[in-house]
Short mmCIF file of C-alpha atoms and ligand atoms in Angstrom, two decimals:
data_model
loop_
_atom_site.label_atom_id
_atom_site.label_comp_id
_atom_site.label_asym_id
_atom_site.label_seq_id
_atom_site.Cartn_x
_atom_site.Cartn_y
_atom_site.Cartn_z
CA MET A 987 -11.94 27.78 -21.26
CA PHE A 988 -9.91 24.59 -21.02
CA GLN A 989 -10.87 21.41 -19.24
CA LYS A 990 -8.55 18.86 -17.70
CA PRO A 991 -7.60 15.93 -19.91
CA LYS A 992 -9.92 12.92 -19.86
CA GLY A 993 -9.21 10.56 -17.00
CA THR A 994 -7.29 13.06 -14.85
CA VAL A 995 -8.38 14.68 -11.60
CA ASP A 996 -7.76 17.98 -9.88
CA ILE A 997 -7.03 17.31 -6.24
CA LEU A 998 -8.25 20.48 -4.56
CA PRO A 999 -7.06 21.85 -1.17
CA LYS A 1000 -9.99 20.34 0.76
CA GLU A 1001 -8.81 16.96 -0.47
CA THR A 1002 -5.05 17.40 -0.41
CA VAL A 1003 -5.24 17.31 3.38
CA ILE A 1004 -6.48 13.70 3.05
CA TRP A 1005 -3.48 13.01 0.82
CA HIS A 1006 -1.12 14.56 3.35
CA LYS A 1007 -2.53 12.23 5.99
CA MET A 1008 -2.10 9.19 3.72
CA GLU A 1009 1.44 10.20 2.85
CA GLU A 1010 2.33 10.82 6.49
CA VAL A 1011 1.09 7.36 7.50
CA ILE A 1012 2.92 5.79 4.56
CA ARG A 1013 6.23 7.54 5.20
CA THR A 1014 6.13 6.71 8.90
CA SER A 1015 5.23 3.05 8.36
CA ALA A 1016 7.80 2.66 5.55
CA ALA A 1017 10.55 4.24 7.67
CA ASN A 1018 9.65 2.04 10.66
CA ALA A 1019 10.03 -1.00 8.42
CA GLY A 1020 13.41 0.18 7.09
CA PHE A 1021 12.31 1.20 3.59
CA ASN A 1022 14.01 4.22 2.01
CA GLU A 1023 12.49 6.44 -0.64
CA ILE A 1024 13.62 6.30 -4.26
CA ARG A 1025 12.53 8.90 -6.83
CA ILE A 1026 12.80 7.85 -10.44
CA PRO A 1027 11.66 9.52 -13.69
CA THR A 1028 7.98 9.60 -14.61
CA PHE A 1029 8.90 8.32 -18.08
CA GLU A 1030 11.30 5.70 -19.36
CA ILE A 1031 12.33 4.22 -22.67
CA SER A 1032 9.34 2.01 -23.59
CA GLY A 1033 11.53 -1.10 -23.69
CA VAL A 1034 11.77 -0.97 -19.89
CA TYR A 1035 8.06 -1.79 -19.71
CA ARG A 1036 7.84 -3.96 -22.83
CA ARG A 1037 10.57 -6.19 -21.45
CA GLY A 1038 9.82 -5.65 -17.76
CA VAL A 1039 6.03 -5.78 -17.59
CA GLY A 1040 5.61 -8.08 -20.58
CA ASN A 1041 4.41 -7.72 -24.16
CA THR A 1042 1.22 -9.70 -23.64
CA THR A 1043 -0.09 -7.70 -20.69
CA ASP A 1044 -2.93 -5.16 -20.86
CA ILE A 1045 -0.53 -2.49 -19.68
CA VAL A 1046 1.78 -2.90 -22.64
CA GLN A 1047 -0.81 -3.85 -25.24
CA LYS A 1048 -3.45 -1.25 -24.48
CA GLU A 1049 -2.55 1.15 -21.72
CA MET A 1050 0.80 2.77 -22.51
CA PHE A 1051 0.99 6.55 -22.98
CA THR A 1052 3.84 6.79 -25.45
CA LEU A 1053 5.80 9.77 -26.72
CA THR A 1054 8.65 10.10 -29.16
CA ASP A 1055 12.02 11.68 -28.49
CA LYS A 1056 12.29 14.57 -30.96
CA GLY A 1057 16.02 13.95 -31.37
CA ASP A 1058 16.49 10.30 -32.23
CA GLY A 1059 12.92 9.10 -32.43
CA THR A 1060 13.24 6.77 -29.41
CA GLU A 1061 9.86 5.68 -28.09
CA MET A 1062 9.30 6.70 -24.49
CA CYS A 1063 6.41 5.89 -22.21
CA LEU A 1064 4.86 7.63 -19.21
CA ARG A 1065 5.35 5.13 -16.39
CA PRO A 1066 2.35 2.78 -16.09
CA GLU A 1067 3.75 1.08 -12.97
CA GLY A 1068 6.75 1.41 -10.70
CA THR A 1069 8.58 -1.90 -10.48
CA ALA A 1070 10.22 -2.01 -13.94
CA GLY A 1071 11.56 1.56 -13.58
CA VAL A 1072 12.90 0.87 -10.08
CA VAL A 1073 14.61 -2.29 -11.34
CA ARG A 1074 16.14 -0.29 -14.20
CA SER A 1075 17.44 2.22 -11.64
CA VAL A 1076 18.78 -0.47 -9.27
CA ILE A 1077 20.74 -1.98 -12.16
CA GLU A 1078 21.94 1.32 -13.63
CA ASN A 1079 23.09 2.68 -10.25
CA GLY A 1080 24.60 -0.57 -9.04
CA LEU A 1081 22.37 -0.62 -5.96
CA PHE A 1082 22.66 -4.40 -6.00
CA ASN A 1083 26.11 -3.88 -4.44
CA GLU A 1084 24.56 -2.38 -1.31
CA ALA A 1085 23.59 -4.27 1.84
CA MET A 1086 20.85 -6.80 1.10
CA PRO A 1087 17.94 -6.86 1.37
CA LEU A 1088 17.60 -3.55 -0.40
CA LYS A 1089 14.34 -1.94 0.65
CA LEU A 1090 12.88 0.88 -1.44
CA TYR A 1091 9.60 2.75 -1.65
CA TYR A 1092 8.10 5.51 -3.77
CA ILE A 1093 5.00 7.67 -3.99
CA GLY A 1094 3.97 9.32 -7.23
CA PRO A 1095 1.80 9.53 -10.32
CA PHE A 1096 1.39 6.71 -12.83
CA PHE A 1097 -0.30 6.76 -16.22
CA ARG A 1098 -2.43 4.23 -18.06
CA TYR A 1099 -4.57 4.76 -21.11
CA GLU A 1100 -7.77 3.25 -19.72
CA LYS A 1101 -11.49 3.85 -19.88
CA PRO A 1102 -12.02 6.25 -16.97
CA GLN A 1103 -14.57 5.29 -14.32
CA ALA A 1104 -14.92 5.54 -10.55
CA GLY A 1105 -11.61 4.36 -9.09
CA ARG A 1106 -9.98 4.07 -12.51
CA SER A 1107 -8.27 7.08 -14.02
CA ARG A 1108 -5.57 7.72 -16.60
CA GLU A 1109 -3.33 9.44 -14.10
CA PHE A 1110 -3.37 7.91 -10.63
CA TYR A 1111 -1.09 7.79 -7.62
CA GLN A 1112 0.59 4.81 -6.10
CA PHE A 1113 2.60 4.06 -3.01
CA GLY A 1114 4.95 1.32 -4.13
CA VAL A 1115 7.42 -0.87 -2.30
CA GLU A 1116 10.22 -3.05 -3.71
CA MET A 1117 12.44 -5.36 -1.68
CA PHE A 1118 15.44 -7.01 -3.34
CA GLY A 1119 17.72 -9.81 -2.29
CA ALA A 1120 15.52 -11.75 0.14
CA ALA A 1121 14.17 -14.97 -1.28
CA SER A 1122 12.39 -16.45 1.70
CA ALA A 1123 8.67 -16.35 2.43
CA TYR A 1124 9.47 -14.23 5.49
CA ALA A 1125 10.34 -11.42 3.07
CA ASP A 1126 6.94 -11.85 1.39
CA ALA A 1127 5.24 -11.73 4.78
CA SER A 1128 7.11 -8.63 5.90
CA VAL A 1129 6.24 -6.76 2.68
CA ILE A 1130 2.59 -7.76 3.07
CA ALA A 1131 2.78 -6.65 6.72
CA LEU A 1132 3.83 -3.16 5.63
CA ALA A 1133 0.83 -2.83 3.30
CA SER A 1134 -1.42 -4.17 6.04
CA ASP A 1135 0.04 -1.71 8.54
CA VAL A 1136 -0.66 1.30 6.30
CA LEU A 1137 -4.24 0.19 5.62
CA THR A 1138 -4.86 -0.52 9.31
CA LYS A 1139 -3.47 2.85 10.39
CA LEU A 1140 -5.71 4.57 7.84
CA GLU A 1141 -8.65 2.51 9.20
CA ILE A 1142 -9.49 1.18 5.73
CA GLY A 1143 -11.11 -2.24 6.02
CA THR A 1144 -9.74 -4.73 3.50
CA THR A 1145 -9.48 -8.43 2.89
CA LEU A 1146 -6.09 -9.85 1.97
CA HIS A 1147 -6.20 -12.40 -0.86
CA ILE A 1148 -3.10 -14.49 -1.48
CA ASN A 1149 -2.12 -17.06 -4.06
CA SER A 1150 0.97 -18.70 -5.49
CA ILE A 1151 1.43 -18.82 -9.25
CA GLY A 1152 4.49 -21.06 -9.10
CA CYS A 1153 7.80 -20.66 -10.86
CA PRO A 1154 9.24 -21.36 -14.32
CA GLU A 1155 9.63 -24.98 -13.24
CA CYS A 1156 6.02 -25.69 -12.31
CA ARG A 1157 4.23 -23.21 -14.54
CA PRO A 1158 4.50 -25.12 -17.87
CA LYS A 1159 2.54 -28.03 -16.39
CA TYR A 1160 -0.08 -25.67 -15.06
CA ARG A 1161 -0.20 -23.74 -18.31
CA ALA A 1162 -0.86 -26.94 -20.22
CA ALA A 1163 -3.71 -27.89 -17.90
CA LEU A 1164 -5.14 -24.39 -18.17
CA CYS A 1165 -4.97 -24.41 -21.99
CA GLU A 1166 -6.71 -27.75 -22.11
CA TYR A 1167 -9.50 -26.47 -19.85
CA PHE A 1168 -10.05 -23.19 -21.71
CA LYS A 1169 -9.84 -24.87 -25.14
CA SER A 1170 -12.90 -26.89 -24.13
CA ARG A 1171 -14.77 -23.58 -23.63
CA GLU A 1172 -13.02 -21.54 -26.35
CA GLU A 1173 -16.18 -20.41 -28.20
CA ASP A 1174 -17.62 -18.87 -25.02
CA LEU A 1175 -14.57 -16.75 -24.19
CA CYS A 1176 -14.45 -13.04 -25.09
CA PRO A 1177 -12.39 -12.22 -28.23
CA THR A 1178 -9.49 -10.89 -26.14
CA CYS A 1179 -9.35 -14.09 -24.10
CA ARG A 1180 -9.46 -16.23 -27.23
CA GLU A 1181 -6.32 -14.37 -28.24
CA ARG A 1182 -4.90 -14.76 -24.71
CA LEU A 1183 -5.39 -18.50 -25.00
CA LYS A 1184 -2.62 -18.47 -27.62
CA THR A 1185 -0.30 -15.92 -26.01
CA ASN A 1186 -0.80 -15.95 -22.25
CA PRO A 1187 -3.64 -18.14 -20.92
CA LEU A 1188 -2.98 -17.10 -17.31
CA ARG A 1189 -4.34 -13.66 -18.21
CA ILE A 1190 -7.79 -15.18 -18.80
CA LEU A 1191 -8.10 -15.74 -15.05
CA ASP A 1192 -7.77 -11.97 -14.66
CA CYS A 1193 -10.41 -11.05 -17.29
CA LYS A 1194 -13.14 -8.75 -16.05
CA SER A 1195 -15.88 -9.91 -18.47
CA PRO A 1196 -18.59 -11.77 -16.51
CA ILE A 1197 -18.67 -14.79 -18.83
CA CYS A 1198 -14.89 -15.25 -18.75
CA SER A 1199 -14.93 -14.88 -14.95
CA GLU A 1200 -17.56 -17.58 -14.75
CA ILE A 1201 -15.55 -19.93 -16.97
CA ALA A 1202 -12.38 -19.08 -15.02
CA ALA A 1203 -14.07 -20.06 -11.76
CA GLY A 1204 -13.92 -23.72 -12.81
CA ALA A 1205 -10.35 -23.58 -14.15
CA PRO A 1206 -7.50 -25.61 -12.66
CA LYS A 1207 -5.84 -23.87 -9.73
CA THR A 1208 -2.18 -22.89 -9.70
CA ILE A 1209 -1.73 -24.12 -6.13
CA ASP A 1210 -2.60 -27.67 -7.22
CA TYR A 1211 0.34 -27.63 -9.65
CA LEU A 1212 3.12 -26.16 -7.48
CA CYS A 1213 6.51 -27.87 -7.39
CA GLY A 1214 7.83 -28.91 -3.97
CA ASP A 1215 9.82 -25.70 -3.40
CA CYS A 1216 6.94 -23.43 -4.40
CA ALA A 1217 4.51 -25.39 -2.22
CA ASP A 1218 6.91 -25.06 0.76
CA HIS A 1219 7.28 -21.34 0.09
CA PHE A 1220 3.52 -20.85 0.07
CA GLU A 1221 3.10 -22.89 3.27
CA LYS A 1222 5.75 -20.81 5.00
CA LEU A 1223 4.08 -17.60 3.85
CA LYS A 1224 0.78 -18.69 5.36
CA GLN A 1225 2.48 -19.65 8.62
CA SER A 1226 4.27 -16.29 8.74
CA LEU A 1227 1.06 -14.36 8.17
CA ASP A 1228 -0.60 -16.41 10.92
CA ALA A 1229 2.28 -15.58 13.24
CA LEU A 1230 1.91 -11.88 12.41
CA GLY A 1231 -1.82 -12.01 13.05
CA ILE A 1232 -2.62 -10.93 9.49
CA ALA A 1233 -5.84 -12.53 8.26
CA TYR A 1234 -5.98 -13.74 4.63
CA THR A 1235 -7.93 -15.90 2.26
CA VAL A 1236 -6.31 -18.11 -0.36
CA ASN A 1237 -7.81 -17.02 -3.67
CA PRO A 1238 -6.78 -19.10 -6.71
CA LYS A 1239 -8.16 -16.39 -9.03
CA ILE A 1240 -5.50 -13.88 -8.07
CA VAL A 1241 -2.88 -14.08 -10.83
CA ARG A 1242 -2.08 -10.35 -11.29
CA GLY A 1243 -1.93 -8.52 -14.59
CA LEU A 1244 1.83 -8.37 -15.01
CA ASP A 1245 4.10 -11.00 -16.46
CA TYR A 1246 6.97 -10.71 -14.02
CA TYR A 1247 5.41 -12.39 -11.02
CA VAL A 1248 6.45 -15.79 -9.62
CA ARG A 1249 5.27 -17.64 -6.52
CA THR A 1250 3.53 -15.21 -4.14
CA VAL A 1251 0.89 -12.85 -5.50
CA PHE A 1252 -1.54 -10.89 -3.34
CA GLU A 1253 -4.21 -8.22 -3.34
CA PHE A 1254 -5.88 -6.19 -0.64
CA ILE A 1255 -9.51 -5.69 -1.55
CA SER A 1256 -11.55 -2.91 0.05
CA ASP A 1257 -14.94 -3.64 1.52
CA ASP A 1258 -16.16 -0.11 0.79
CA ILE A 1259 -15.56 1.15 -2.74
CA GLY A 1260 -17.59 -0.77 -5.31
CA ALA A 1261 -16.27 -2.27 -8.54
CA GLN A 1262 -12.66 -1.03 -8.58
CA SER A 1263 -12.03 -2.42 -5.15
CA THR A 1264 -8.42 -3.64 -5.28
CA VAL A 1265 -6.49 -1.03 -3.33
CA CYS A 1266 -3.17 -2.84 -3.33
CA GLY A 1267 -1.60 -5.53 -5.47
CA GLY A 1268 1.79 -7.13 -5.46
CA GLY A 1269 3.93 -10.19 -5.63
CA ARG A 1270 7.33 -11.78 -6.04
CA TYR A 1271 9.38 -11.14 -9.19
CA ASP A 1272 12.55 -13.20 -8.90
CA GLY A 1273 13.49 -13.17 -12.60
CA LEU A 1274 12.86 -9.52 -13.38
CA VAL A 1275 16.24 -8.00 -12.50
CA GLY A 1276 17.99 -10.54 -14.71
CA GLN A 1277 15.46 -10.00 -17.47
CA LEU A 1278 16.23 -6.28 -17.52
CA GLY A 1279 19.96 -6.93 -17.83
CA GLY A 1280 20.99 -7.02 -14.17
CA PRO A 1281 22.37 -9.78 -11.96
CA ALA A 1282 20.23 -12.63 -10.66
CA LEU A 1283 18.51 -10.82 -7.81
CA CYS A 1284 15.14 -11.76 -6.40
CA GLY A 1285 12.51 -9.20 -5.50
CA ILE A 1286 9.07 -8.70 -4.05
CA GLY A 1287 6.86 -5.62 -3.93
CA PHE A 1288 3.45 -4.06 -4.20
CA GLY A 1289 1.64 -1.04 -5.60
CA MET A 1290 -1.02 0.61 -3.47
CA GLY A 1291 -3.50 2.81 -5.33
CA LEU A 1292 -3.70 6.07 -3.40
CA THR A 1293 -6.48 7.40 -5.63
CA ARG A 1294 -8.62 4.44 -4.54
CA LEU A 1295 -7.58 4.83 -0.90
CA ALA A 1296 -8.67 8.48 -0.94
CA LEU A 1297 -12.00 7.33 -2.38
CA ALA A 1298 -12.34 4.72 0.38
CA LEU A 1299 -11.58 7.32 3.05
CA LYS A 1300 -14.27 9.63 1.68
CA VAL A 1301 -16.85 6.82 1.62
CA LEU A 1302 -15.91 5.82 5.18
CA ALA A 1303 -16.17 9.44 6.34
CA GLU A 1304 -19.67 9.69 4.84
CA LYS A 1305 -20.61 6.63 6.87
CA GLY A 1306 -19.13 8.28 9.96
CA LYS A 1307 -16.47 5.57 10.30
CA VAL A 1308 -13.41 7.81 9.93
CA THR A 1309 -12.76 11.49 10.51
CA LEU A 1310 -11.11 13.28 7.64
CA PRO A 1311 -8.48 15.90 8.36
CA GLU A 1312 -9.56 19.50 7.78
CA ILE A 1313 -7.83 22.41 6.12
CA ASN A 1314 -5.47 24.23 8.45
CA ALA A 1315 -7.24 27.12 10.24
CA PRO A 1316 -5.41 30.08 11.82
CA ARG A 1317 -5.16 30.25 15.61
CA LEU A 1318 -5.40 34.03 15.47
CA TYR A 1319 -6.80 36.64 13.12
CA ILE A 1320 -5.65 40.21 13.68
CA ALA A 1321 -8.00 42.87 12.31
CA PRO A 1322 -6.08 46.14 12.01
CA MET A 1323 -7.77 49.56 11.76
CA GLY A 1324 -5.49 52.09 10.09
CA GLU A 1325 -1.99 52.07 8.62
CA LYS A 1326 -0.01 51.82 11.86
CA ALA A 1327 -2.10 48.92 13.09
CA ALA A 1328 -1.70 47.18 9.72
CA VAL A 1329 2.08 47.24 10.16
CA TYR A 1330 1.75 45.95 13.74
CA ALA A 1331 -0.52 43.14 12.52
CA LEU A 1332 1.84 42.15 9.73
CA ARG A 1333 4.81 42.03 12.10
CA THR A 1334 2.96 40.13 14.83
CA VAL A 1335 1.67 37.56 12.37
CA LYS A 1336 5.24 37.02 11.17
CA LEU A 1337 6.54 36.62 14.76
CA LEU A 1338 3.80 34.08 15.56
CA ARG A 1339 4.49 32.15 12.35
CA ASP A 1340 8.17 32.12 13.32
CA LYS A 1341 7.06 30.40 16.51
CA GLY A 1342 5.24 27.79 14.43
CA ILE A 1343 1.77 29.20 15.05
CA TYR A 1344 -0.47 29.89 12.08
CA ALA A 1345 -1.84 33.45 12.29
CA GLU A 1346 -3.49 35.74 9.75
CA CYS A 1347 -4.26 39.44 9.38
CA ASP A 1348 -5.88 41.69 6.84
CA ILE A 1349 -3.79 42.20 3.72
CA ALA A 1350 -6.67 43.19 1.46
CA SER A 1351 -7.53 46.55 3.13
CA ARG A 1352 -11.06 45.41 3.92
CA SER A 1353 -13.62 46.95 6.24
CA LEU A 1354 -13.79 45.60 9.78
CA LYS A 1355 -17.08 43.86 9.01
CA ALA A 1356 -15.64 42.17 5.92
CA GLN A 1357 -12.57 41.14 7.90
CA MET A 1358 -14.60 39.47 10.63
CA LYS A 1359 -16.64 37.64 8.03
CA TYR A 1360 -13.42 36.40 6.47
CA ALA A 1361 -11.93 35.37 9.83
CA ASP A 1362 -15.06 33.34 10.49
CA LYS A 1363 -14.98 31.74 7.04
CA ILE A 1364 -11.41 30.54 7.40
CA GLY A 1365 -12.17 29.17 10.87
CA ALA A 1366 -9.86 31.43 12.92
CA ARG A 1367 -9.84 30.37 16.56
CA TYR A 1368 -9.15 33.80 18.11
CA CYS A 1369 -9.41 37.35 16.81
CA MET A 1370 -8.07 40.65 17.93
CA VAL A 1371 -9.05 44.13 16.69
CA VAL A 1372 -6.17 46.62 16.81
CA GLY A 1373 -6.64 50.34 16.09
CA ASP A 1374 -4.96 53.60 17.15
CA ASN A 1375 -6.47 53.41 20.66
CA GLU A 1376 -5.11 49.93 21.26
CA LEU A 1377 -1.69 50.88 19.91
CA GLU A 1378 -1.56 53.87 22.23
CA ALA A 1379 -2.61 51.82 25.26
CA GLY A 1380 -0.32 48.98 24.23
CA LYS A 1381 -3.15 46.52 24.92
CA ALA A 1382 -5.98 44.87 23.04
CA GLU A 1383 -8.74 42.36 23.67
CA LEU A 1384 -8.23 38.80 22.48
CA LYS A 1385 -11.52 37.02 21.74
CA ASN A 1386 -12.40 33.43 21.08
CA MET A 1387 -14.40 33.38 17.80
CA THR A 1388 -16.89 30.80 19.04
CA ASP A 1389 -16.92 31.19 22.82
CA LYS A 1390 -18.03 34.70 23.89
CA ASP A 1391 -16.90 34.09 27.48
CA ASP A 1392 -13.36 33.28 26.45
CA ARG A 1393 -11.83 36.77 26.18
CA CYS A 1394 -8.89 38.51 27.82
CA GLU A 1395 -6.72 41.55 27.58
CA ILE A 1396 -3.22 41.07 26.23
CA VAL A 1397 -0.16 43.28 26.04
CA LEU A 1398 0.49 43.94 22.34
CA ASP A 1399 4.24 43.55 22.55
CA ASP A 1400 4.15 40.45 24.71
CA ILE A 1401 4.25 38.00 21.84
CA CYS A 1402 5.06 35.09 24.16
CA ALA A 1403 1.89 35.65 26.19
CA VAL A 1404 -0.21 35.94 23.01
CA ALA A 1405 1.36 32.77 21.63
CA GLU A 1406 0.71 30.87 24.84
CA LYS A 1407 -2.91 31.97 25.01
CA ILE A 1408 -3.84 31.18 21.38
CA ALA A 1409 -1.88 27.95 21.10
CA LYS A 1410 -4.14 26.24 23.66
P1 ATP B 2514 -7.03 -3.37 -11.99
O1 ATP B 2514 -7.23 -4.84 -12.02
O2 ATP B 2514 -7.99 -2.66 -11.10
O3 ATP B 2514 -6.91 -2.77 -13.36
P2 ATP B 2514 -4.21 -3.61 -11.88
O4 ATP B 2514 -3.95 -5.02 -11.58
O5 ATP B 2514 -4.10 -3.12 -13.27
O6 ATP B 2514 -5.62 -3.17 -11.28
P3 ATP B 2514 -1.82 -2.86 -10.50
O7 ATP B 2514 -0.98 -2.77 -11.69
O8 ATP B 2514 -1.70 -4.00 -9.59
O9 ATP B 2514 -3.35 -2.69 -10.92
O10 ATP B 2514 -1.65 -1.51 -9.64
C1 ATP B 2514 -1.68 -1.50 -8.23
C2 ATP B 2514 -2.81 -0.66 -7.72
O11 ATP B 2514 -2.85 0.60 -8.35
C3 ATP B 2514 -4.19 -1.23 -8.01
O12 ATP B 2514 -4.53 -2.18 -7.04
C4 ATP B 2514 -5.05 0.00 -7.90
O13 ATP B 2514 -5.34 0.31 -6.55
C5 ATP B 2514 -4.18 1.06 -8.47
N1 ATP B 2514 -4.53 1.31 -9.89
C6 ATP B 2514 -4.16 0.61 -10.96
N2 ATP B 2514 -4.64 1.16 -12.08
C7 ATP B 2514 -5.36 2.25 -11.68
C8 ATP B 2514 -6.11 3.26 -12.36
N3 ATP B 2514 -6.20 3.26 -13.69
N4 ATP B 2514 -6.71 4.21 -11.63
C9 ATP B 2514 -6.61 4.24 -10.29
N5 ATP B 2514 -5.91 3.33 -9.59
C10 ATP B 2514 -5.28 2.35 -10.27
MG1 MG B 2515 -5.44 -2.57 -14.74
#
């Protein structure tokens, strides 16, 4: 017997209905905000991520699932995130020639070689959004508003944390201040962060080890080092969020784990799901398109972890705060007795399904008792037993499975009347 690979999950039918609900909310909200879906490959040439996400990030250094092309030995990588691949596609397909801003979204699986734990798996799903060609803070606010809308509609309580990590102009000054601060505490940092101090000190602010977090709490803050333009941008973002009625806290610790971000970075943190509580993270990436060989085109986006959202919904349902959708149950179960009745049942079920009504009948040649047990198990709303007598009379009794008083006689061939009765 085989078992699923470490860090993967089987999403079984009882749970896929939760996913359908999430996806429905997402697609509706995205469409209302003018975002169109893009579907890109689940693997790319590794360089897309090495160059796009950054060589010093955890994703590239530790978390890539790589594979080798059998033909020419090119190193490929299962996509660990969506932005770099979307940017590659925008450049390759010349989408930068379309009307700006270009607004794209995607839903799909992503892969990271991580230590699996609750809310952290090696294959996980994200809803991602990328908006290109709008540089103002209003664009940042409208992208954040979409994430907020989805979370609100799903009734998942979160806190929005925002920060600005500046731009290539103000970052060197900040980086110097940060290096100076961390150098004074170098011996206390974890080995990875001691390395980060040389390569990418900003990453230390993101470290999950308790001691590094404690040291990071006293570190200089990016917002104190912003250049005039970045400070204006951040001010305008806050004003826009206020105007939209979206509550936030400014959190100087939010720096995000990817190299491509500039200015605005943000996270939505769930109040309900324990340690892995960031359900959505994003930010502005103005230099990325150029870095991957495209024109100078600014961008902003986010990735929302659907695996964590599903977890949040289950926790909320256990607390009685949300109602989870249930598996589709048939409106009618027809229990045929004999060959002729079986054919009638099959045909009637088909006619009802054609009308958009879910109906079932016996297709396993079971006894009447076994059929009724089955109808009950699958939650059929109505049932109808049809045998030779009923066929001859052209009538049968339609019964509500849970309400004994709700029963009536129907004409077997009057599909419209049956449909009307059971659809209620
Ligand atoms: P974390 O700090 O939790 O590792 P991250 O910064 O690496 O998150 P992002 O790259 O911002 O995550 O991805 C966006 C969202 O995707 C996260 O906020 C999270 O909800 C989800 N996510 C990321 N990695 C995983 C994973 N391994 N398993 C499940 N969900 C994940
Ligand atoms: Mg991570």
